[in-house]
Amino acid sequence: KAGVTQTPRYLIKTRGQQVTLSCSPISGHRSVSWYQQTPGQGLQFLFEYFSETQRNKGNFPGRFSGRQFSNSRSEMNVSTLELGDSALYLCASGQGRPYEQYFGPGTRLTVT
Amino acid sequence: TQLLEQSPQFLSIQEGENLTVYCNSSSVFSSLQWYRQEPGEGPVLLVTVVTGGEVKKLKRLTFQFGDARKDSSLHITAAQPGDTGLYLCATQYNFNKFYFGSGTKLNVKP
């Protein structure tokens, strides 16, 4: 099976702009989660989608949003970008009990 | 305070040495996972442990889940440069939210 794919791999944006990141899960996985990874805060959970519904949400401001499509592909959007949003954004898909996640390579976002 | 505390934060050793990294919490978990992440890439799942006292082996890596399911350890025997990376433990908690430890950055020198 193909793994989790994320596009784009690298992105440079300016403060105040918005950005949309894309994630295609492993075939058959209906759950997709998004994470932000920074050197200072580590890996932090943004939100999880399952069957097009947000099932869980971390402690991030409303500028961070996401959605999932009927084919399980997911997008996350960050509006009004701030310098502190510079990070590696990771997407993971998963299934099973216990639940196991498989990560994509990430999108490196730099905000200038 | 983090839900999962990992130690040590950094470890630099010579090829062939043994090492153990720890993942501790005051909470009880139904399962716990270990990942390895290389720079610029996503974490790769190594193992999932679910039963208190469980031991799982993956080649030179041995994973143990504490009897009380509050802690876990990862032991690497005869470390190799290819083991270099960031080792992360993770779990689901608090209405199935995902939490990761801050990680142990391992450097194995040839």
PDB file of C-alpha atoms in Angstrom:
ATOM      1  CA  LYS A   1       0.000   0.000   0.000  1.00  0.00           C
ATOM      2  CA  ALA A   2       1.114   3.530  -0.663  1.00  0.00           C
ATOM      3  CA  GLY A   3       1.919   5.547   2.428  1.00  0.00           C
ATOM      4  CA  VAL A   4       0.541   8.851   3.610  1.00  0.00           C
ATOM      5  CA  THR A   5       1.356  11.656   1.205  1.00  0.00           C
ATOM      6  CA  GLN A   6       1.464  15.363   1.944  1.00  0.00           C
ATOM      7  CA  THR A   7       1.691  18.321  -0.405  1.00  0.00           C
ATOM      8  CA  PRO A   8       3.486  20.582  -0.712  1.00  0.00           C
ATOM      9  CA  ARG A   9       6.663  19.478   1.067  1.00  0.00           C
ATOM     10  CA  TYR A  10       7.951  23.013   1.530  1.00  0.00           C
ATOM     11  CA  LEU A  11       6.192  26.345   1.668  1.00  0.00           C
ATOM     12  CA  ILE A  12       7.236  29.922   2.359  1.00  0.00           C
ATOM     13  CA  LYS A  13       4.544  32.438   3.236  1.00  0.00           C
ATOM     14  CA  THR A  14       4.384  35.980   4.553  1.00  0.00           C
ATOM     15  CA  ARG A  15       2.778  37.067   7.824  1.00  0.00           C
ATOM     16  CA  GLY A  16      -0.930  37.695   7.401  1.00  0.00           C
ATOM     17  CA  GLN A  17      -1.358  35.321   4.483  1.00  0.00           C
ATOM     18  CA  GLN A  18      -3.251  32.064   4.631  1.00  0.00           C
ATOM     19  CA  VAL A  19      -2.139  28.589   3.656  1.00  0.00           C
ATOM     20  CA  THR A  20      -3.755  25.255   2.792  1.00  0.00           C
ATOM     21  CA  LEU A  21      -1.962  21.957   3.242  1.00  0.00           C
ATOM     22  CA  SER A  22      -3.100  18.653   1.797  1.00  0.00           C
ATOM     23  CA  CYS A  23      -2.919  15.076   3.023  1.00  0.00           C
ATOM     24  CA  SER A  24      -3.842  11.792   1.352  1.00  0.00           C
ATOM     25  CA  PRO A  25      -4.167   8.924   3.838  1.00  0.00           C
ATOM     26  CA  ILE A  26      -3.320   5.282   3.394  1.00  0.00           C
ATOM     27  CA  SER A  27      -6.004   3.590   1.339  1.00  0.00           C
ATOM     28  CA  GLY A  28      -8.771   2.309   3.609  1.00  0.00           C
ATOM     29  CA  HIS A  29      -7.927   4.585   6.535  1.00  0.00           C
ATOM     30  CA  ARG A  30     -10.835   6.818   7.486  1.00  0.00           C
ATOM     31  CA  SER A  31      -9.135   8.714  10.282  1.00  0.00           C
ATOM     32  CA  VAL A  32      -6.721  11.559   9.582  1.00  0.00           C
ATOM     33  CA  SER A  33      -4.945  13.600  12.231  1.00  0.00           C
ATOM     34  CA  TRP A  34      -2.843  16.728  11.961  1.00  0.00           C
ATOM     35  CA  TYR A  35       0.088  17.768  14.120  1.00  0.00           C
ATOM     36  CA  GLN A  36       2.382  20.749  14.463  1.00  0.00           C
ATOM     37  CA  GLN A  37       6.018  20.072  15.320  1.00  0.00           C
ATOM     38  CA  THR A  38       8.379  22.784  16.503  1.00  0.00           C
ATOM     39  CA  PRO A  39      11.738  22.558  18.305  1.00  0.00           C
ATOM     40  CA  GLY A  40      10.315  24.304  21.360  1.00  0.00           C
ATOM     41  CA  GLN A  41       6.934  22.592  21.741  1.00  0.00           C
ATOM     42  CA  GLY A  42       7.539  19.218  20.155  1.00  0.00           C
ATOM     43  CA  LEU A  43       4.709  17.353  18.450  1.00  0.00           C
ATOM     44  CA  GLN A  44       1.336  18.879  19.260  1.00  0.00           C
ATOM     45  CA  PHE A  45      -2.038  17.516  18.215  1.00  0.00           C
ATOM     46  CA  LEU A  46      -4.144  19.869  16.094  1.00  0.00           C
ATOM     47  CA  PHE A  47      -7.244  17.857  15.215  1.00  0.00           C
ATOM     48  CA  GLU A  48      -8.553  14.531  13.977  1.00  0.00           C
ATOM     49  CA  TYR A  49     -11.119  13.844  11.278  1.00  0.00           C
ATOM     50  CA  PHE A  50     -13.074  10.666  10.808  1.00  0.00           C
ATOM     51  CA  SER A  51     -15.596  10.118   8.026  1.00  0.00           C
ATOM     52  CA  GLU A  52     -15.643  13.838   7.181  1.00  0.00           C
ATOM     53  CA  THR A  53     -16.342  14.897  10.793  1.00  0.00           C
ATOM     54  CA  GLN A  54     -13.953  16.488  13.251  1.00  0.00           C
ATOM     55  CA  ARG A  55     -13.736  13.902  16.001  1.00  0.00           C
ATOM     56  CA  ASN A  56     -11.154  15.543  18.216  1.00  0.00           C
ATOM     57  CA  LYS A  57      -9.424  18.860  18.626  1.00  0.00           C
ATOM     58  CA  GLY A  58      -6.259  20.081  20.346  1.00  0.00           C
ATOM     59  CA  ASN A  59      -5.631  23.457  21.945  1.00  0.00           C
ATOM     60  CA  PHE A  60      -4.971  25.654  18.946  1.00  0.00           C
ATOM     61  CA  PRO A  61      -6.639  28.956  18.014  1.00  0.00           C
ATOM     62  CA  GLY A  62      -9.469  29.102  15.518  1.00  0.00           C
ATOM     63  CA  ARG A  63      -7.047  30.254  12.801  1.00  0.00           C
ATOM     64  CA  PHE A  64      -6.249  26.566  12.410  1.00  0.00           C
ATOM     65  CA  SER A  65      -8.994  24.620  10.700  1.00  0.00           C
ATOM     66  CA  GLY A  66      -9.381  21.502   8.671  1.00  0.00           C
ATOM     67  CA  ARG A  67     -11.730  19.376   6.682  1.00  0.00           C
ATOM     68  CA  GLN A  68     -11.994  15.904   5.282  1.00  0.00           C
ATOM     69  CA  PHE A  69     -13.493  14.831   2.005  1.00  0.00           C
ATOM     70  CA  SER A  70     -15.544  11.753   1.183  1.00  0.00           C
ATOM     71  CA  ASN A  71     -12.434   9.977  -0.164  1.00  0.00           C
ATOM     72  CA  SER A  72     -10.752  10.569   3.259  1.00  0.00           C
ATOM     73  CA  ARG A  73      -8.302  13.099   1.863  1.00  0.00           C
ATOM     74  CA  SER A  74      -7.864  15.993   4.245  1.00  0.00           C
ATOM     75  CA  GLU A  75      -6.801  19.609   4.148  1.00  0.00           C
ATOM     76  CA  MET A  76      -5.784  21.958   6.883  1.00  0.00           C
ATOM     77  CA  ASN A  77      -5.897  25.706   6.632  1.00  0.00           C
ATOM     78  CA  VAL A  78      -4.114  28.348   8.637  1.00  0.00           C
ATOM     79  CA  SER A  79      -5.373  31.883   8.254  1.00  0.00           C
ATOM     80  CA  THR A  80      -3.641  35.145   9.168  1.00  0.00           C
ATOM     81  CA  LEU A  81      -0.249  33.503   9.471  1.00  0.00           C
ATOM     82  CA  GLU A  82       2.073  34.494  12.306  1.00  0.00           C
ATOM     83  CA  LEU A  83       5.825  34.013  12.573  1.00  0.00           C
ATOM     84  CA  GLY A  84       5.216  31.425  15.303  1.00  0.00           C
ATOM     85  CA  ASP A  85       3.304  29.241  12.847  1.00  0.00           C
ATOM     86  CA  SER A  86       6.598  28.261  11.221  1.00  0.00           C
ATOM     87  CA  ALA A  87       6.787  24.527  11.819  1.00  0.00           C
ATOM     88  CA  LEU A  88       6.698  21.059  10.352  1.00  0.00           C
ATOM     89  CA  TYR A  89       3.054  20.087   9.833  1.00  0.00           C
ATOM     90  CA  LEU A  90       2.488  16.382   9.936  1.00  0.00           C
ATOM     91  CA  CYS A  91      -0.498  14.364   8.852  1.00  0.00           C
ATOM     92  CA  ALA A  92      -1.175  10.840  10.046  1.00  0.00           C
ATOM     93  CA  SER A  93      -3.786   8.288   9.097  1.00  0.00           C
ATOM     94  CA  GLY A  94      -4.736   5.315  11.184  1.00  0.00           C
ATOM     95  CA  GLN A  95      -7.098   2.584  12.195  1.00  0.00           C
ATOM     96  CA  GLY A  96      -7.500  -0.382  14.483  1.00  0.00           C
ATOM     97  CA  ARG A  97      -7.680  -1.131  18.174  1.00  0.00           C
ATOM     98  CA  PRO A  98      -5.313  -0.232  19.607  1.00  0.00           C
ATOM     99  CA  TYR A  99      -5.287   2.695  17.264  1.00  0.00           C
ATOM    100  CA  GLU A 100      -2.056   2.971  15.256  1.00  0.00           C
ATOM    101  CA  GLN A 101      -1.006   6.019  13.264  1.00  0.00           C
ATOM    102  CA  TYR A 102       1.144   6.256  10.173  1.00  0.00           C
ATOM    103  CA  PHE A 103       2.692   9.584   9.338  1.00  0.00           C
ATOM    104  CA  GLY A 104       3.395  11.394   6.122  1.00  0.00           C
ATOM    105  CA  PRO A 105       6.698  13.184   5.466  1.00  0.00           C
ATOM    106  CA  GLY A 106       5.304  16.532   6.542  1.00  0.00           C
ATOM    107  CA  THR A 107       5.066  20.025   5.095  1.00  0.00           C
ATOM    108  CA  ARG A 108       7.739  22.469   6.228  1.00  0.00           C
ATOM    109  CA  LEU A 109       6.062  25.877   6.527  1.00  0.00           C
ATOM    110  CA  THR A 110       8.184  28.977   6.940  1.00  0.00           C
ATOM    111  CA  VAL A 111       6.479  32.276   7.708  1.00  0.00           C
ATOM    112  CA  THR A 112       8.512  35.420   7.055  1.00  0.00           C
TER     113      THR A 112
ATOM    114  CA  THR B   1       3.707  19.368  33.031  1.00  0.00           C
ATOM    115  CA  GLN B   2       3.705  17.062  30.038  1.00  0.00           C
ATOM    116  CA  LEU B   3       1.523  13.958  30.068  1.00  0.00           C
ATOM    117  CA  LEU B   4       4.471  11.853  28.866  1.00  0.00           C
ATOM    118  CA  GLU B   5       7.937  12.620  30.198  1.00  0.00           C
ATOM    119  CA  GLN B   6      10.817  11.203  28.230  1.00  0.00           C
ATOM    120  CA  SER B   7      14.383  10.834  29.425  1.00  0.00           C
ATOM    121  CA  PRO B   8      17.084  11.459  28.670  1.00  0.00           C
ATOM    122  CA  GLN B   9      16.479  14.349  26.276  1.00  0.00           C
ATOM    123  CA  PHE B  10      19.773  13.784  24.481  1.00  0.00           C
ATOM    124  CA  LEU B  11      22.035  10.772  24.209  1.00  0.00           C
ATOM    125  CA  SER B  12      25.297  10.554  22.305  1.00  0.00           C
ATOM    126  CA  ILE B  13      27.026   7.175  22.319  1.00  0.00           C
ATOM    127  CA  GLN B  14      29.563   5.132  20.386  1.00  0.00           C
ATOM    128  CA  GLU B  15      28.576   2.385  17.995  1.00  0.00           C
ATOM    129  CA  GLY B  16      28.241  -0.926  19.821  1.00  0.00           C
ATOM    130  CA  GLU B  17      27.073   0.519  23.150  1.00  0.00           C
ATOM    131  CA  ASN B  18      23.739  -0.338  24.780  1.00  0.00           C
ATOM    132  CA  LEU B  19      21.211   2.259  25.871  1.00  0.00           C
ATOM    133  CA  THR B  20      17.795   2.644  27.457  1.00  0.00           C
ATOM    134  CA  VAL B  21      15.336   5.489  27.052  1.00  0.00           C
ATOM    135  CA  TYR B  22      12.303   6.019  29.229  1.00  0.00           C
ATOM    136  CA  CYS B  23       8.757   7.280  28.891  1.00  0.00           C
ATOM    137  CA  ASN B  24       7.002   8.017  32.182  1.00  0.00           C
ATOM    138  CA  SER B  25       3.648   9.324  33.325  1.00  0.00           C
ATOM    139  CA  SER B  26       1.466   9.486  36.407  1.00  0.00           C
ATOM    140  CA  SER B  27      -1.515   8.392  34.299  1.00  0.00           C
ATOM    141  CA  VAL B  28      -2.583   4.920  33.243  1.00  0.00           C
ATOM    142  CA  PHE B  29      -2.856   4.165  29.546  1.00  0.00           C
ATOM    143  CA  SER B  30      -4.613   1.467  27.588  1.00  0.00           C
ATOM    144  CA  SER B  31      -1.769   1.419  25.047  1.00  0.00           C
ATOM    145  CA  LEU B  32       1.431   3.220  24.205  1.00  0.00           C
ATOM    146  CA  GLN B  33       3.413   3.581  21.016  1.00  0.00           C
ATOM    147  CA  TRP B  34       7.042   4.221  20.132  1.00  0.00           C
ATOM    148  CA  TYR B  35       8.134   6.067  17.009  1.00  0.00           C
ATOM    149  CA  ARG B  36      11.466   7.001  15.454  1.00  0.00           C
ATOM    150  CA  GLN B  37      11.795  10.200  13.487  1.00  0.00           C
ATOM    151  CA  GLU B  38      14.659  11.288  11.256  1.00  0.00           C
ATOM    152  CA  PRO B  39      15.290  14.967  10.465  1.00  0.00           C
ATOM    153  CA  GLY B  40      12.807  16.437   8.008  1.00  0.00           C
ATOM    154  CA  GLU B  41      10.657  13.298   7.934  1.00  0.00           C
ATOM    155  CA  GLY B  42       7.544  12.058   9.679  1.00  0.00           C
ATOM    156  CA  PRO B  43       7.720   9.669  12.651  1.00  0.00           C
ATOM    157  CA  VAL B  44       7.750   5.964  11.836  1.00  0.00           C
ATOM    158  CA  LEU B  45       5.804   3.610  14.093  1.00  0.00           C
ATOM    159  CA  LEU B  46       8.056   1.036  15.752  1.00  0.00           C
ATOM    160  CA  VAL B  47       5.756  -0.762  18.157  1.00  0.00           C
ATOM    161  CA  THR B  48       2.505  -0.637  20.138  1.00  0.00           C
ATOM    162  CA  VAL B  49       2.326  -2.098  23.649  1.00  0.00           C
ATOM    163  CA  VAL B  50      -1.010  -2.762  25.329  1.00  0.00           C
ATOM    164  CA  THR B  51      -0.604  -5.176  28.242  1.00  0.00           C
ATOM    165  CA  GLY B  52       1.040  -4.305  31.563  1.00  0.00           C
ATOM    166  CA  GLY B  53       4.431  -6.005  31.767  1.00  0.00           C
ATOM    167  CA  GLU B  54       4.474  -6.705  28.044  1.00  0.00           C
ATOM    168  CA  VAL B  55       7.849  -7.030  26.310  1.00  0.00           C
ATOM    169  CA  LYS B  56       8.212  -6.741  22.546  1.00  0.00           C
ATOM    170  CA  LYS B  57      11.361  -7.163  20.493  1.00  0.00           C
ATOM    171  CA  LEU B  58      12.194  -5.660  17.141  1.00  0.00           C
ATOM    172  CA  LYS B  59      15.657  -6.911  16.131  1.00  0.00           C
ATOM    173  CA  ARG B  60      18.041  -5.111  18.542  1.00  0.00           C
ATOM    174  CA  LEU B  61      15.243  -3.010  20.083  1.00  0.00           C
ATOM    175  CA  THR B  62      13.368  -4.205  23.169  1.00  0.00           C
ATOM    176  CA  PHE B  63      10.239  -2.406  24.329  1.00  0.00           C
ATOM    177  CA  GLN B  64       8.636  -2.860  27.722  1.00  0.00           C
ATOM    178  CA  PHE B  65       5.337  -1.596  29.100  1.00  0.00           C
ATOM    179  CA  GLY B  66       5.280  -1.108  32.865  1.00  0.00           C
ATOM    180  CA  ASP B  67       3.168  -3.433  34.992  1.00  0.00           C
ATOM    181  CA  ALA B  68       0.899  -0.534  35.976  1.00  0.00           C
ATOM    182  CA  ARG B  69       0.738   0.744  32.369  1.00  0.00           C
ATOM    183  CA  LYS B  70       2.096   4.158  33.397  1.00  0.00           C
ATOM    184  CA  ASP B  71       5.555   3.902  31.881  1.00  0.00           C
ATOM    185  CA  SER B  72       7.567   2.274  29.146  1.00  0.00           C
ATOM    186  CA  SER B  73      11.168   1.768  28.152  1.00  0.00           C
ATOM    187  CA  LEU B  74      13.086   1.192  24.958  1.00  0.00           C
ATOM    188  CA  HIS B  75      16.382  -0.659  25.132  1.00  0.00           C
ATOM    189  CA  ILE B  76      18.771  -0.794  22.181  1.00  0.00           C
ATOM    190  CA  THR B  77      21.500  -3.407  22.152  1.00  0.00           C
ATOM    191  CA  ALA B  78      24.732  -2.773  20.261  1.00  0.00           C
ATOM    192  CA  ALA B  79      23.589   0.546  18.811  1.00  0.00           C
ATOM    193  CA  GLN B  80      24.459   1.342  15.209  1.00  0.00           C
ATOM    194  CA  PRO B  81      24.671   4.704  13.388  1.00  0.00           C
ATOM    195  CA  GLY B  82      21.431   3.789  11.611  1.00  0.00           C
ATOM    196  CA  ASP B  83      19.665   3.960  14.998  1.00  0.00           C
ATOM    197  CA  THR B  84      20.308   7.712  15.117  1.00  0.00           C
ATOM    198  CA  GLY B  85      17.100   9.717  15.345  1.00  0.00           C
ATOM    199  CA  LEU B  86      14.438  11.151  17.611  1.00  0.00           C
ATOM    200  CA  TYR B  87      12.591   8.513  19.624  1.00  0.00           C
ATOM    201  CA  LEU B  88       9.060   9.460  20.630  1.00  0.00           C
ATOM    202  CA  CYS B  89       6.501   7.765  22.820  1.00  0.00           C
ATOM    203  CA  ALA B  90       2.818   8.495  22.293  1.00  0.00           C
ATOM    204  CA  THR B  91      -0.598   7.587  23.595  1.00  0.00           C
ATOM    205  CA  GLN B  92      -4.286   8.374  23.352  1.00  0.00           C
ATOM    206  CA  TYR B  93      -5.781   9.988  26.420  1.00  0.00           C
ATOM    207  CA  ASN B  94      -8.458  12.391  27.550  1.00  0.00           C
ATOM    208  CA  PHE B  95     -11.259  11.443  25.192  1.00  0.00           C
ATOM    209  CA  ASN B  96      -8.904   9.888  22.656  1.00  0.00           C
ATOM    210  CA  LYS B  97      -6.707  12.910  22.038  1.00  0.00           C
ATOM    211  CA  PHE B  98      -3.181  12.064  20.947  1.00  0.00           C
ATOM    212  CA  TYR B  99      -0.202  13.019  23.072  1.00  0.00           C
ATOM    213  CA  PHE B 100       3.484  12.701  22.341  1.00  0.00           C
ATOM    214  CA  GLY B 101       6.433  12.910  24.662  1.00  0.00           C
ATOM    215  CA  SER B 102       9.105  15.502  23.917  1.00  0.00           C
ATOM    216  CA  GLY B 103      11.415  12.773  22.653  1.00  0.00           C
ATOM    217  CA  THR B 104      14.931  11.461  23.122  1.00  0.00           C
ATOM    218  CA  LYS B 105      17.426  12.592  20.505  1.00  0.00           C
ATOM    219  CA  LEU B 106      19.896   9.747  19.961  1.00  0.00           C
ATOM    220  CA  ASN B 107      23.201  10.123  18.134  1.00  0.00           C
ATOM    221  CA  VAL B 108      25.245   6.990  17.525  1.00  0.00           C
ATOM    222  CA  LYS B 109      28.793   7.772  16.448  1.00  0.00           C
ATOM    223  CA  PRO B 110      30.684   5.319  14.222  1.00  0.00           C
TER     224      PRO B 110
END
